[in-house]
RNA sequence: GCCGGGGUGGCGGAAUGGUAGACGCGCAGGAUUUAGGAUCCUGUGGGGUAACCCGUGGAGGUUCAAGUCCUCUCCCCGGCACCA
């Protein structure tokens, strides 16, 4: 008998499948019979495929293969998330231009993906750094710009001094470090492109419950959006009984407003700016103190703020705000515990019912009033942090609210404040607008130019197009029309002189340059290439300059799932000057309609509020623009757990604990690697690498090899076939099928192992042996193909065959059932599935073991058909 | 602090309220081998010679029957967090 030597045949099949294009996407005939199975595409950065990649790609591959065999048209593509920091940092480290390095990495990834037998349709391979691809990314940028969702403004941003680039909120880790490089982050004031994702907060929240996603991810998105209903209350600010200004505070607890004793505003608040600019007069000493405090807090990094903990700091402005409810004059303080980005950047302090307010009041000797009594009716003074009462209770000391519970009181107060014109109901979000500029080389150039001449004249794209686009396309959708108009109004001043480049000049190519390293100035390396930056104004034809910031890493991945539906080997926008809008209208819309949404998306949970939120946002906006006909891109989502090293640490070069898939395949073959990673644990759980367990997977495959090459296990004569084994085959097929669709690959493989164990000393007909081979094939595509074509001499690939049907014969099946006495198993008997209850009980009662317990006792019994018998002894 | 997910042999993990520990690893004994590795067979939750008893983080409860359902509680992991 030949030995199982995967190296002998695996590479043969790779070539064969490639040549015959057996994984080519079938076109969709019936939308109900299509499956778009997508796995998050990789950054082709460092040293090739990680065993963690192997796990996620194999799992998704199993699903795709299964649906193909079930007769679905399956779209299962892959590409490269080539732009962005990971690739660029790797290139800098290797002292290579990313334009040269990245394609090389891609080739290596591709070789390894084929090596482990992934069934991608390589004709649809795409790269986000391909000009044919980013021509469309840039075009989409322009569409979002036109919708008013993208605008440029001076903003304080998170800035990574190491990567020398601005970052989005989501890229900053809780400890104040950069998600990509782990270095501490500071803030910097930079002109930035801002994506107004907050306008889609409600929209993104609304359809969340239509998604079949892991609960945790849905919760994370919900919390990240963080919708809060509250009210903005505007207070008059007075000095010596004279009104000098107003301050508006956002609160979700207006019910406690009779207990408000002070106002705190963020150091960035405009009232503070007015003081510092002298627009509001204060004495010299106060101004100095305010100035000092503000400077100090703005200089703090996030790390400093965290290190400082909950210790409150602040400075008194000398002003008072008047609470209209009771005429109380509340001192106005400045403190950096108030966030300028949330609500209005101003907080009304209710120290009796908010721990932070309490800490502040306590530290600066401000009065503390109780306006809610707790569950136990406690209405005593609040002296300690423990006494602060934030939860349920009944209102006291609050005039017309007294006696109401806090929820009712909140509503009554809101109505009252609105009626009086002192407040207005508002919704606030935790979600912040998305900073879309990166001061880096390796990204899509932003397709915008700035014309100083037009800027001076106050001409903006919005002012030029006010009457055409907006009116025609969006007027029917009132809410959207209103939003767009509002955004245009807000943006037009900042955006004077900014125009998108003409569509026919897309793609705006990223120039190949020698100096691609980030500069310390906070400017992109592109800013130094004058021949690239200088251009003509598309409006007045005078000299203009290009935007030199690039788009963030996330841009390309926000629509790649749409691209796969129509992409082909040659790229798509290959003819110079081909209009993307025409391409979209003719080709894209149509293919997207056929394939989208993605039926099943697989990826790591780390993208919960990054890629998964950004992509949803793009699709929502594209849907509003009528560029796609659906609102949610990913109907079902599965997560994958990480693959750790054997020591339960993350694999890293510096720790020397990295497992290279190339080595594993060389020694054990791709199938063993696949089976091992699918078998180790449930798919969404993390696993630690174990060479021993890998051996187990290898042994399993070896056993299969032997069985299929042994005349003791196979027969041409159906009569010689073992009937119990045949029955087991049927349950195995059913179980594997069910487990694949439930992402329980581990138990699917366990079941197949069980079947093979039983098979070792029994015979199966060739016809049924082929069925088992098919069931195994999504997991182990190489060995199954080899046996299929060499042992059974089949001419067409097993991967083009159809999934076996389950035929369960129920008659005359012998099964074992336990017999309990008082809930404890005392014996196990064998019965026929069709036996009557009476017959079964008779067998049970004839058991000596059972008789021992029932002798001279009164009892009743409970019989669950084909499951269990329980004899219950009755007390006298 | 808030929101999610979990606690089952020596280990990874199985169990529509119905035989707890499938399957794999490891371990033990045996076969084969000059030896080791590899391979194959048998056994393997704990206690007990045995009959049996005890066992799914802990304490209660519901049920003929609870890892699974309910109440309380402890611990671990992930996310968010000075968000008013």
PDB file of N, CA and C (backbone and C1' of nucleotides) in Angstrom, chain A residues 174 215 219 228 251-252 312 337 339 342 356 432 680 682 685 692 699 702 746 753-754 757 826 828 852 862 867 870, chain B residues 3-5 12-16 18-19 22-26 39 51-54 64-65 79-84:
ATOM      1  N   UNK A 174      -7.567  52.494  24.327  1.00  0.00           N
ATOM      2  CA  UNK A 174      -7.981  53.068  25.607  1.00  0.00           C
ATOM      3  C   UNK A 174      -6.810  53.595  26.451  1.00  0.00           C
ATOM      4  N   UNK A 215     -23.909  38.858  19.003  1.00  0.00           N
ATOM      5  CA  UNK A 215     -24.529  39.813  19.902  1.00  0.00           C
ATOM      6  C   UNK A 215     -23.540  40.862  20.401  1.00  0.00           C
ATOM      7  N   UNK A 219     -23.773  44.943  20.162  1.00  0.00           N
ATOM      8  CA  UNK A 219     -23.745  45.768  21.366  1.00  0.00           C
ATOM      9  C   UNK A 219     -22.653  46.823  21.274  1.00  0.00           C
ATOM     10  N   UNK A 228     -27.959  59.231  22.970  1.00  0.00           N
ATOM     11  CA  UNK A 228     -28.533  59.623  24.268  1.00  0.00           C
ATOM     12  C   UNK A 228     -29.520  60.759  24.073  1.00  0.00           C
ATOM     13  N   UNK A 251     -27.926  67.864  29.089  1.00  0.00           N
ATOM     14  CA  UNK A 251     -28.085  66.925  30.204  1.00  0.00           C
ATOM     15  C   UNK A 251     -29.150  65.885  29.885  1.00  0.00           C
ATOM     16  N   UNK A 252     -28.948  64.689  30.420  1.00  0.00           N
ATOM     17  CA  UNK A 252     -29.962  63.648  30.273  1.00  0.00           C
ATOM     18  C   UNK A 252     -30.801  63.565  31.556  1.00  0.00           C
ATOM     19  N   UNK A 312     -10.056  65.866  40.362  1.00  0.00           N
ATOM     20  CA  UNK A 312     -10.599  66.991  39.607  1.00  0.00           C
ATOM     21  C   UNK A 312      -9.726  68.233  39.741  1.00  0.00           C
ATOM     22  N   UNK A 337     -12.313  67.961  32.961  1.00  0.00           N
ATOM     23  CA  UNK A 337     -13.084  66.712  33.007  1.00  0.00           C
ATOM     24  C   UNK A 337     -14.303  66.818  32.093  1.00  0.00           C
ATOM     25  N   UNK A 339     -15.677  67.235  28.497  1.00  0.00           N
ATOM     26  CA  UNK A 339     -15.165  66.984  27.156  1.00  0.00           C
ATOM     27  C   UNK A 339     -15.780  67.961  26.176  1.00  0.00           C
ATOM     28  N   UNK A 342     -18.233  66.268  23.474  1.00  0.00           N
ATOM     29  CA  UNK A 342     -19.539  65.669  23.759  1.00  0.00           C
ATOM     30  C   UNK A 342     -20.546  66.725  24.168  1.00  0.00           C
ATOM     31  N   UNK A 356     -19.150  62.555  39.541  1.00  0.00           N
ATOM     32  CA  UNK A 356     -18.109  63.489  39.082  1.00  0.00           C
ATOM     33  C   UNK A 356     -18.382  64.902  39.565  1.00  0.00           C
ATOM     34  N   UNK A 432     -18.168  60.088  17.115  1.00  0.00           N
ATOM     35  CA  UNK A 432     -17.594  61.373  16.692  1.00  0.00           C
ATOM     36  C   UNK A 432     -17.430  61.361  15.183  1.00  0.00           C
ATOM     37  N   UNK A 680      -9.520  22.266  16.470  1.00  0.00           N
ATOM     38  CA  UNK A 680      -8.989  22.589  17.803  1.00  0.00           C
ATOM     39  C   UNK A 680      -9.995  23.147  18.806  1.00  0.00           C
ATOM     40  N   UNK A 682     -14.050  25.654  19.037  1.00  0.00           N
ATOM     41  CA  UNK A 682     -15.054  26.358  18.241  1.00  0.00           C
ATOM     42  C   UNK A 682     -14.396  27.517  17.492  1.00  0.00           C
ATOM     43  N   UNK A 685     -13.475  30.942  18.999  1.00  0.00           N
ATOM     44  CA  UNK A 685     -12.722  30.964  20.242  1.00  0.00           C
ATOM     45  C   UNK A 685     -11.232  30.977  19.947  1.00  0.00           C
ATOM     46  N   UNK A 692       1.371  18.790  18.905  1.00  0.00           N
ATOM     47  CA  UNK A 692       0.867  17.455  19.218  1.00  0.00           C
ATOM     48  C   UNK A 692      -0.529  17.259  18.619  1.00  0.00           C
ATOM     49  N   UNK A 699      -2.808  12.110  11.756  1.00  0.00           N
ATOM     50  CA  UNK A 699      -3.144  10.694  11.948  1.00  0.00           C
ATOM     51  C   UNK A 699      -4.512  10.360  11.365  1.00  0.00           C
ATOM     52  N   UNK A 702      -4.242  10.130   7.711  1.00  0.00           N
ATOM     53  CA  UNK A 702      -3.510   8.916   7.359  1.00  0.00           C
ATOM     54  C   UNK A 702      -4.443   7.706   7.419  1.00  0.00           C
ATOM     55  N   UNK A 746     -15.475  22.147  14.518  1.00  0.00           N
ATOM     56  CA  UNK A 746     -14.821  21.202  15.421  1.00  0.00           C
ATOM     57  C   UNK A 746     -15.644  19.943  15.637  1.00  0.00           C
ATOM     58  N   UNK A 753     -14.413  11.792  12.468  1.00  0.00           N
ATOM     59  CA  UNK A 753     -13.423  10.929  13.115  1.00  0.00           C
ATOM     60  C   UNK A 753     -14.098   9.698  13.701  1.00  0.00           C
ATOM     61  N   UNK A 754     -15.222   9.942  14.347  1.00  0.00           N
ATOM     62  CA  UNK A 754     -15.993   8.844  14.922  1.00  0.00           C
ATOM     63  C   UNK A 754     -16.354   7.829  13.845  1.00  0.00           C
ATOM     64  N   UNK A 757     -13.357   5.877  12.730  1.00  0.00           N
ATOM     65  CA  UNK A 757     -12.985   4.887  13.757  1.00  0.00           C
ATOM     66  C   UNK A 757     -13.842   3.636  13.654  1.00  0.00           C
ATOM     67  N   UNK A 826     -29.128   2.987  36.007  1.00  0.00           N
ATOM     68  CA  UNK A 826     -28.787   1.701  36.608  1.00  0.00           C
ATOM     69  C   UNK A 826     -28.496   0.647  35.571  1.00  0.00           C
ATOM     70  N   UNK A 828     -28.402  -0.176  30.940  1.00  0.00           N
ATOM     71  CA  UNK A 828     -28.628   0.280  29.571  1.00  0.00           C
ATOM     72  C   UNK A 828     -29.154  -0.913  28.783  1.00  0.00           C
ATOM     73  N   UNK A 852     -33.419  -5.363  41.136  1.00  0.00           N
ATOM     74  CA  UNK A 852     -32.823  -5.166  42.448  1.00  0.00           C
ATOM     75  C   UNK A 852     -33.389  -3.927  43.141  1.00  0.00           C
ATOM     76  N   UNK A 862     -41.541   6.797  33.886  1.00  0.00           N
ATOM     77  CA  UNK A 862     -41.672   7.797  32.835  1.00  0.00           C
ATOM     78  C   UNK A 862     -40.871   7.305  31.644  1.00  0.00           C
ATOM     79  N   UNK A 867     -35.629   7.377  24.094  1.00  0.00           N
ATOM     80  CA  UNK A 867     -34.682   8.243  24.801  1.00  0.00           C
ATOM     81  C   UNK A 867     -34.267   7.656  26.141  1.00  0.00           C
ATOM     82  N   UNK A 870     -37.382   6.234  33.194  1.00  0.00           N
ATOM     83  CA  UNK A 870     -37.055   6.555  34.579  1.00  0.00           C
ATOM     84  C   UNK A 870     -38.107   5.925  35.486  1.00  0.00           C
TER      85      UNK A 870
ATOM     86  P     C B   3     -25.084  47.035  32.897  1.00  0.00           P
ATOM     87  O5'   C B   3     -24.608  46.686  31.426  1.00  0.00           O
ATOM     88  C5'   C B   3     -25.129  47.391  30.306  1.00  0.00           C
ATOM     89  C4'   C B   3     -24.404  46.954  29.071  1.00  0.00           C
ATOM     90  C3'   C B   3     -24.291  45.453  28.896  1.00  0.00           C
ATOM     91  O3'   C B   3     -25.496  44.886  28.450  1.00  0.00           O
ATOM     92  C1'   C B   3     -22.194  46.430  28.457  1.00  0.00           C
ATOM     93  P     G B   4     -25.699  43.278  28.532  1.00  0.00           P
ATOM     94  O5'   G B   4     -24.943  42.857  27.204  1.00  0.00           O
ATOM     95  C5'   G B   4     -24.674  41.519  26.997  1.00  0.00           C
ATOM     96  C4'   G B   4     -23.485  41.378  26.091  1.00  0.00           C
ATOM     97  C3'   G B   4     -22.864  40.008  26.243  1.00  0.00           C
ATOM     98  O3'   G B   4     -23.597  39.070  25.485  1.00  0.00           O
ATOM     99  C1'   G B   4     -21.171  41.617  26.413  1.00  0.00           C
ATOM    100  P     G B   5     -24.177  37.774  26.246  1.00  0.00           P
ATOM    101  O5'   G B   5     -22.921  36.800  26.153  1.00  0.00           O
ATOM    102  C5'   G B   5     -22.215  36.679  24.919  1.00  0.00           C
ATOM    103  C4'   G B   5     -20.839  36.136  25.161  1.00  0.00           C
ATOM    104  C3'   G B   5     -20.759  34.902  26.035  1.00  0.00           C
ATOM    105  O3'   G B   5     -21.098  33.737  25.307  1.00  0.00           O
ATOM    106  C1'   G B   5     -19.070  36.429  26.676  1.00  0.00           C
ATOM    107  P     G B  12      -7.742  23.560  28.947  1.00  0.00           P
ATOM    108  O5'   G B  12      -7.899  23.234  27.390  1.00  0.00           O
ATOM    109  C5'   G B  12      -7.065  23.881  26.444  1.00  0.00           C
ATOM    110  C4'   G B  12      -7.491  23.499  25.060  1.00  0.00           C
ATOM    111  C3'   G B  12      -8.973  23.625  24.775  1.00  0.00           C
ATOM    112  O3'   G B  12      -9.335  24.971  24.522  1.00  0.00           O
ATOM    113  C1'   G B  12      -8.215  21.558  23.950  1.00  0.00           C
ATOM    114  P     G B  13     -10.791  25.470  24.836  1.00  0.00           P
ATOM    115  O5'   G B  13     -11.639  24.642  23.778  1.00  0.00           O
ATOM    116  C5'   G B  13     -12.974  24.224  24.038  1.00  0.00           C
ATOM    117  C4'   G B  13     -13.199  22.922  23.332  1.00  0.00           C
ATOM    118  C3'   G B  13     -14.604  22.376  23.426  1.00  0.00           C
ATOM    119  O3'   G B  13     -15.318  22.793  22.278  1.00  0.00           O
ATOM    120  C1'   G B  13     -13.082  20.747  24.200  1.00  0.00           C
ATOM    121  P     A B  14     -16.856  23.002  22.291  1.00  0.00           P
ATOM    122  O5'   A B  14     -17.343  21.555  21.877  1.00  0.00           O
ATOM    123  C5'   A B  14     -17.623  20.639  22.857  1.00  0.00           C
ATOM    124  C4'   A B  14     -18.170  19.404  22.242  1.00  0.00           C
ATOM    125  C3'   A B  14     -19.666  19.289  22.470  1.00  0.00           C
ATOM    126  O3'   A B  14     -20.323  19.711  21.302  1.00  0.00           O
ATOM    127  C1'   A B  14     -18.555  17.487  23.513  1.00  0.00           C
ATOM    128  P     A B  15     -21.718  20.400  21.432  1.00  0.00           P
ATOM    129  O5'   A B  15     -22.553  19.170  21.998  1.00  0.00           O
ATOM    130  C5'   A B  15     -23.772  19.433  22.587  1.00  0.00           C
ATOM    131  C4'   A B  15     -24.275  18.210  23.306  1.00  0.00           C
ATOM    132  C3'   A B  15     -25.290  18.588  24.378  1.00  0.00           C
ATOM    133  O3'   A B  15     -26.604  18.572  23.847  1.00  0.00           O
ATOM    134  C1'   A B  15     -23.559  17.340  25.371  1.00  0.00           C
ATOM    135  P     U B  16     -26.998  19.761  22.815  1.00  0.00           P
ATOM    136  O5'   U B  16     -28.450  20.222  23.328  1.00  0.00           O
ATOM    137  C5'   U B  16     -29.577  19.494  22.965  1.00  0.00           C
ATOM    138  C4'   U B  16     -30.597  20.381  22.325  1.00  0.00           C
ATOM    139  C3'   U B  16     -31.760  20.744  23.243  1.00  0.00           C
ATOM    140  O3'   U B  16     -31.474  21.897  24.031  1.00  0.00           O
ATOM    141  C1'   U B  16     -32.620  19.817  21.295  1.00  0.00           C
ATOM    142  P     G B  18     -31.649  17.201  27.236  1.00  0.00           P
ATOM    143  O5'   G B  18     -31.620  15.745  27.853  1.00  0.00           O
ATOM    144  C5'   G B  18     -30.902  15.498  29.053  1.00  0.00           C
ATOM    145  C4'   G B  18     -31.018  14.053  29.398  1.00  0.00           C
ATOM    146  C3'   G B  18     -30.886  13.110  28.214  1.00  0.00           C
ATOM    147  O3'   G B  18     -30.233  11.936  28.659  1.00  0.00           O
ATOM    148  C1'   G B  18     -32.993  12.819  29.214  1.00  0.00           C
ATOM    149  P     U B  19     -28.632  11.835  28.548  1.00  0.00           P
ATOM    150  O5'   U B  19     -28.445  10.364  29.093  1.00  0.00           O
ATOM    151  C5'   U B  19     -28.851  10.026  30.423  1.00  0.00           C
ATOM    152  C4'   U B  19     -27.782   9.151  31.017  1.00  0.00           C
ATOM    153  C3'   U B  19     -26.377   9.769  31.032  1.00  0.00           C
ATOM    154  O3'   U B  19     -25.702   9.350  32.208  1.00  0.00           O
ATOM    155  C1'   U B  19     -26.333   7.784  29.792  1.00  0.00           C
ATOM    156  P     A B  22     -15.440  11.049  26.278  1.00  0.00           P
ATOM    157  O5'   A B  22     -15.954  10.763  24.800  1.00  0.00           O
ATOM    158  C5'   A B  22     -17.212  10.129  24.584  1.00  0.00           C
ATOM    159  C4'   A B  22     -17.811  10.598  23.289  1.00  0.00           C
ATOM    160  C3'   A B  22     -16.837  10.756  22.124  1.00  0.00           C
ATOM    161  O3'   A B  22     -16.640   9.524  21.453  1.00  0.00           O
ATOM    162  C1'   A B  22     -18.157  12.699  22.293  1.00  0.00           C
ATOM    163  P     C B  23     -15.221   8.937  21.223  1.00  0.00           P
ATOM    164  O5'   C B  23     -14.503  10.088  20.384  1.00  0.00           O
ATOM    165  C5'   C B  23     -14.850  10.329  19.022  1.00  0.00           C
ATOM    166  C4'   C B  23     -14.149  11.561  18.518  1.00  0.00           C
ATOM    167  C3'   C B  23     -12.658  11.639  18.837  1.00  0.00           C
ATOM    168  O3'   C B  23     -11.883  10.891  17.930  1.00  0.00           O
ATOM    169  C1'   C B  23     -13.659  13.685  19.400  1.00  0.00           C
ATOM    170  P     G B  24     -10.558  10.176  18.423  1.00  0.00           P
ATOM    171  O5'   G B  24      -9.604  11.417  18.688  1.00  0.00           O
ATOM    172  C5'   G B  24      -9.091  12.163  17.590  1.00  0.00           C
ATOM    173  C4'   G B  24      -8.391  13.394  18.100  1.00  0.00           C
ATOM    174  C3'   G B  24      -7.212  13.180  19.031  1.00  0.00           C
ATOM    175  O3'   G B  24      -6.055  12.775  18.334  1.00  0.00           O
ATOM    176  C1'   G B  24      -8.560  14.906  19.879  1.00  0.00           C
ATOM    177  P     C B  25      -4.980  11.904  19.078  1.00  0.00           P
ATOM    178  O5'   C B  25      -4.326  12.928  20.113  1.00  0.00           O
ATOM    179  C5'   C B  25      -3.555  14.016  19.645  1.00  0.00           C
ATOM    180  C4'   C B  25      -3.186  14.911  20.806  1.00  0.00           C
ATOM    181  C3'   C B  25      -2.340  14.273  21.895  1.00  0.00           C
ATOM    182  O3'   C B  25      -0.984  14.182  21.515  1.00  0.00           O
ATOM    183  C1'   C B  25      -4.059  15.535  22.879  1.00  0.00           C
ATOM    184  P     G B  26      -0.153  12.906  21.985  1.00  0.00           P
ATOM    185  O5'   G B  26      -0.132  13.078  23.579  1.00  0.00           O
ATOM    186  C5'   G B  26       0.607  14.141  24.183  1.00  0.00           C
ATOM    187  C4'   G B  26       0.319  14.171  25.664  1.00  0.00           C
ATOM    188  C3'   G B  26       0.672  12.892  26.413  1.00  0.00           C
ATOM    189  O3'   G B  26       2.038  12.893  26.797  1.00  0.00           O
ATOM    190  C1'   G B  26      -1.515  13.554  27.001  1.00  0.00           C
ATOM    191  P     U B  39       2.467   8.116  14.903  1.00  0.00           P
ATOM    192  O5'   U B  39       2.160   6.615  14.475  1.00  0.00           O
ATOM    193  C5'   U B  39       1.966   6.296  13.101  1.00  0.00           C
ATOM    194  C4'   U B  39       1.892   4.800  12.933  1.00  0.00           C
ATOM    195  C3'   U B  39       0.812   4.111  13.748  1.00  0.00           C
ATOM    196  O3'   U B  39      -0.454   4.226  13.128  1.00  0.00           O
ATOM    197  C1'   U B  39       2.832   2.899  13.963  1.00  0.00           C
ATOM    198  P     A B  51     -18.820  -2.859  41.247  1.00  0.00           P
ATOM    199  O5'   A B  51     -20.088  -2.924  42.217  1.00  0.00           O
ATOM    200  C5'   A B  51     -20.944  -4.064  42.201  1.00  0.00           C
ATOM    201  C4'   A B  51     -21.837  -4.043  43.406  1.00  0.00           C
ATOM    202  C3'   A B  51     -22.646  -2.751  43.565  1.00  0.00           C
ATOM    203  O3'   A B  51     -23.838  -2.809  42.805  1.00  0.00           O
ATOM    204  C1'   A B  51     -21.582  -3.281  45.610  1.00  0.00           C
ATOM    205  P     C B  52     -24.400  -1.558  42.133  1.00  0.00           P
ATOM    206  O5'   C B  52     -24.702  -0.701  43.440  1.00  0.00           O
ATOM    207  C5'   C B  52     -24.627   0.707  43.432  1.00  0.00           C
ATOM    208  C4'   C B  52     -23.898   1.181  44.672  1.00  0.00           C
ATOM    209  C3'   C B  52     -23.646   2.670  44.695  1.00  0.00           C
ATOM    210  O3'   C B  52     -24.766   3.350  45.238  1.00  0.00           O
ATOM    211  C1'   C B  52     -21.625   1.533  45.143  1.00  0.00           C
ATOM    212  P     C B  53     -25.183   4.718  44.606  1.00  0.00           P
ATOM    213  O5'   C B  53     -24.101   5.676  45.278  1.00  0.00           O
ATOM    214  C5'   C B  53     -24.036   5.815  46.704  1.00  0.00           C
ATOM    215  C4'   C B  53     -22.782   6.558  47.090  1.00  0.00           C
ATOM    216  C3'   C B  53     -22.591   7.899  46.399  1.00  0.00           C
ATOM    217  O3'   C B  53     -23.351   8.920  47.027  1.00  0.00           O
ATOM    218  C1'   C B  53     -20.572   6.701  46.310  1.00  0.00           C
ATOM    219  P     C B  54     -23.911  10.100  46.097  1.00  0.00           P
ATOM    220  O5'   C B  54     -22.584  10.909  45.785  1.00  0.00           O
ATOM    221  C5'   C B  54     -21.829  11.497  46.844  1.00  0.00           C
ATOM    222  C4'   C B  54     -20.589  12.139  46.283  1.00  0.00           C
ATOM    223  C3'   C B  54     -20.820  13.083  45.120  1.00  0.00           C
ATOM    224  O3'   C B  54     -21.305  14.331  45.576  1.00  0.00           O
ATOM    225  C1'   C B  54     -18.982  11.682  44.628  1.00  0.00           C
ATOM    226  P     C B  64     -42.168  16.291  39.271  1.00  0.00           P
ATOM    227  O5'   C B  64     -41.078  15.148  39.114  1.00  0.00           O
ATOM    228  C5'   C B  64     -41.040  14.054  40.025  1.00  0.00           C
ATOM    229  C4'   C B  64     -40.096  13.007  39.506  1.00  0.00           C
ATOM    230  C3'   C B  64     -38.738  13.526  39.083  1.00  0.00           C
ATOM    231  O3'   C B  64     -37.870  13.638  40.192  1.00  0.00           O
ATOM    232  C1'   C B  64     -39.591  12.096  37.398  1.00  0.00           C
ATOM    233  P     A B  65     -36.956  14.883  40.314  1.00  0.00           P
ATOM    234  O5'   A B  65     -35.995  14.722  39.055  1.00  0.00           O
ATOM    235  C5'   A B  65     -35.028  13.671  39.042  1.00  0.00           C
ATOM    236  C4'   A B  65     -34.302  13.658  37.733  1.00  0.00           C
ATOM    237  C3'   A B  65     -33.665  14.987  37.350  1.00  0.00           C
ATOM    238  O3'   A B  65     -32.419  15.127  37.976  1.00  0.00           O
ATOM    239  C1'   A B  65     -34.825  14.082  35.498  1.00  0.00           C
ATOM    240  P     G B  79     -10.273  44.307  24.410  1.00  0.00           P
ATOM    241  O5'   G B  79     -11.644  45.114  24.256  1.00  0.00           O
ATOM    242  C5'   G B  79     -12.287  45.195  22.989  1.00  0.00           C
ATOM    243  C4'   G B  79     -13.641  45.820  23.165  1.00  0.00           C
ATOM    244  C3'   G B  79     -13.651  47.225  23.738  1.00  0.00           C
ATOM    245  O3'   G B  79     -13.330  48.201  22.780  1.00  0.00           O
ATOM    246  C1'   G B  79     -15.303  45.939  24.817  1.00  0.00           C
ATOM    247  P     C B  80     -12.528  49.495  23.246  1.00  0.00           P
ATOM    248  O5'   C B  80     -13.636  50.295  24.068  1.00  0.00           O
ATOM    249  C5'   C B  80     -14.770  50.839  23.402  1.00  0.00           C
ATOM    250  C4'   C B  80     -15.749  51.375  24.397  1.00  0.00           C
ATOM    251  C3'   C B  80     -15.216  52.451  25.334  1.00  0.00           C
ATOM    252  O3'   C B  80     -15.107  53.716  24.705  1.00  0.00           O
ATOM    253  C1'   C B  80     -16.448  50.910  26.581  1.00  0.00           C
ATOM    254  P     A B  81     -13.841  54.611  25.108  1.00  0.00           P
ATOM    255  O5'   A B  81     -14.188  55.029  26.601  1.00  0.00           O
ATOM    256  C5'   A B  81     -15.280  55.900  26.844  1.00  0.00           C
ATOM    257  C4'   A B  81     -15.601  55.895  28.306  1.00  0.00           C
ATOM    258  C3'   A B  81     -14.548  56.490  29.224  1.00  0.00           C
ATOM    259  O3'   A B  81     -14.526  57.888  29.148  1.00  0.00           O
ATOM    260  C1'   A B  81     -15.410  54.529  30.196  1.00  0.00           C
ATOM    261  P     C B  82     -13.254  58.628  29.726  1.00  0.00           P
ATOM    262  O5'   C B  82     -13.798  59.400  31.017  1.00  0.00           O
ATOM    263  C5'   C B  82     -14.279  58.732  32.162  1.00  0.00           C
ATOM    264  C4'   C B  82     -15.216  59.678  32.907  1.00  0.00           C
ATOM    265  C3'   C B  82     -15.945  60.674  32.012  1.00  0.00           C
ATOM    266  O3'   C B  82     -17.256  60.905  32.529  1.00  0.00           O
ATOM    267  C1'   C B  82     -14.646  61.840  33.597  1.00  0.00           C
ATOM    268  P     C B  83     -18.406  59.895  32.148  1.00  0.00           P
ATOM    269  O5'   C B  83     -18.937  60.494  30.782  1.00  0.00           O
ATOM    270  C5'   C B  83     -19.733  61.658  30.764  1.00  0.00           C
ATOM    271  C4'   C B  83     -20.641  61.645  29.545  1.00  0.00           C
ATOM    272  C3'   C B  83     -21.347  60.312  29.313  1.00  0.00           C
ATOM    273  O3'   C B  83     -22.616  60.580  28.760  1.00  0.00           O
ATOM    274  C1'   C B  83     -19.966  60.793  27.464  1.00  0.00           C
ATOM    275  P     A B  84     -23.871  60.053  29.602  1.00  0.00           P
ATOM    276  O5'   A B  84     -24.118  61.191  30.673  1.00  0.00           O
ATOM    277  C5'   A B  84     -24.839  62.319  30.320  1.00  0.00           C
ATOM    278  C4'   A B  84     -24.623  63.360  31.375  1.00  0.00           C
ATOM    279  C3'   A B  84     -25.191  64.726  31.026  1.00  0.00           C
ATOM    280  O3'   A B  84     -26.566  64.815  31.347  1.00  0.00           O
ATOM    281  C1'   A B  84     -22.980  64.964  31.774  1.00  0.00           C
TER     282        A B  84
END
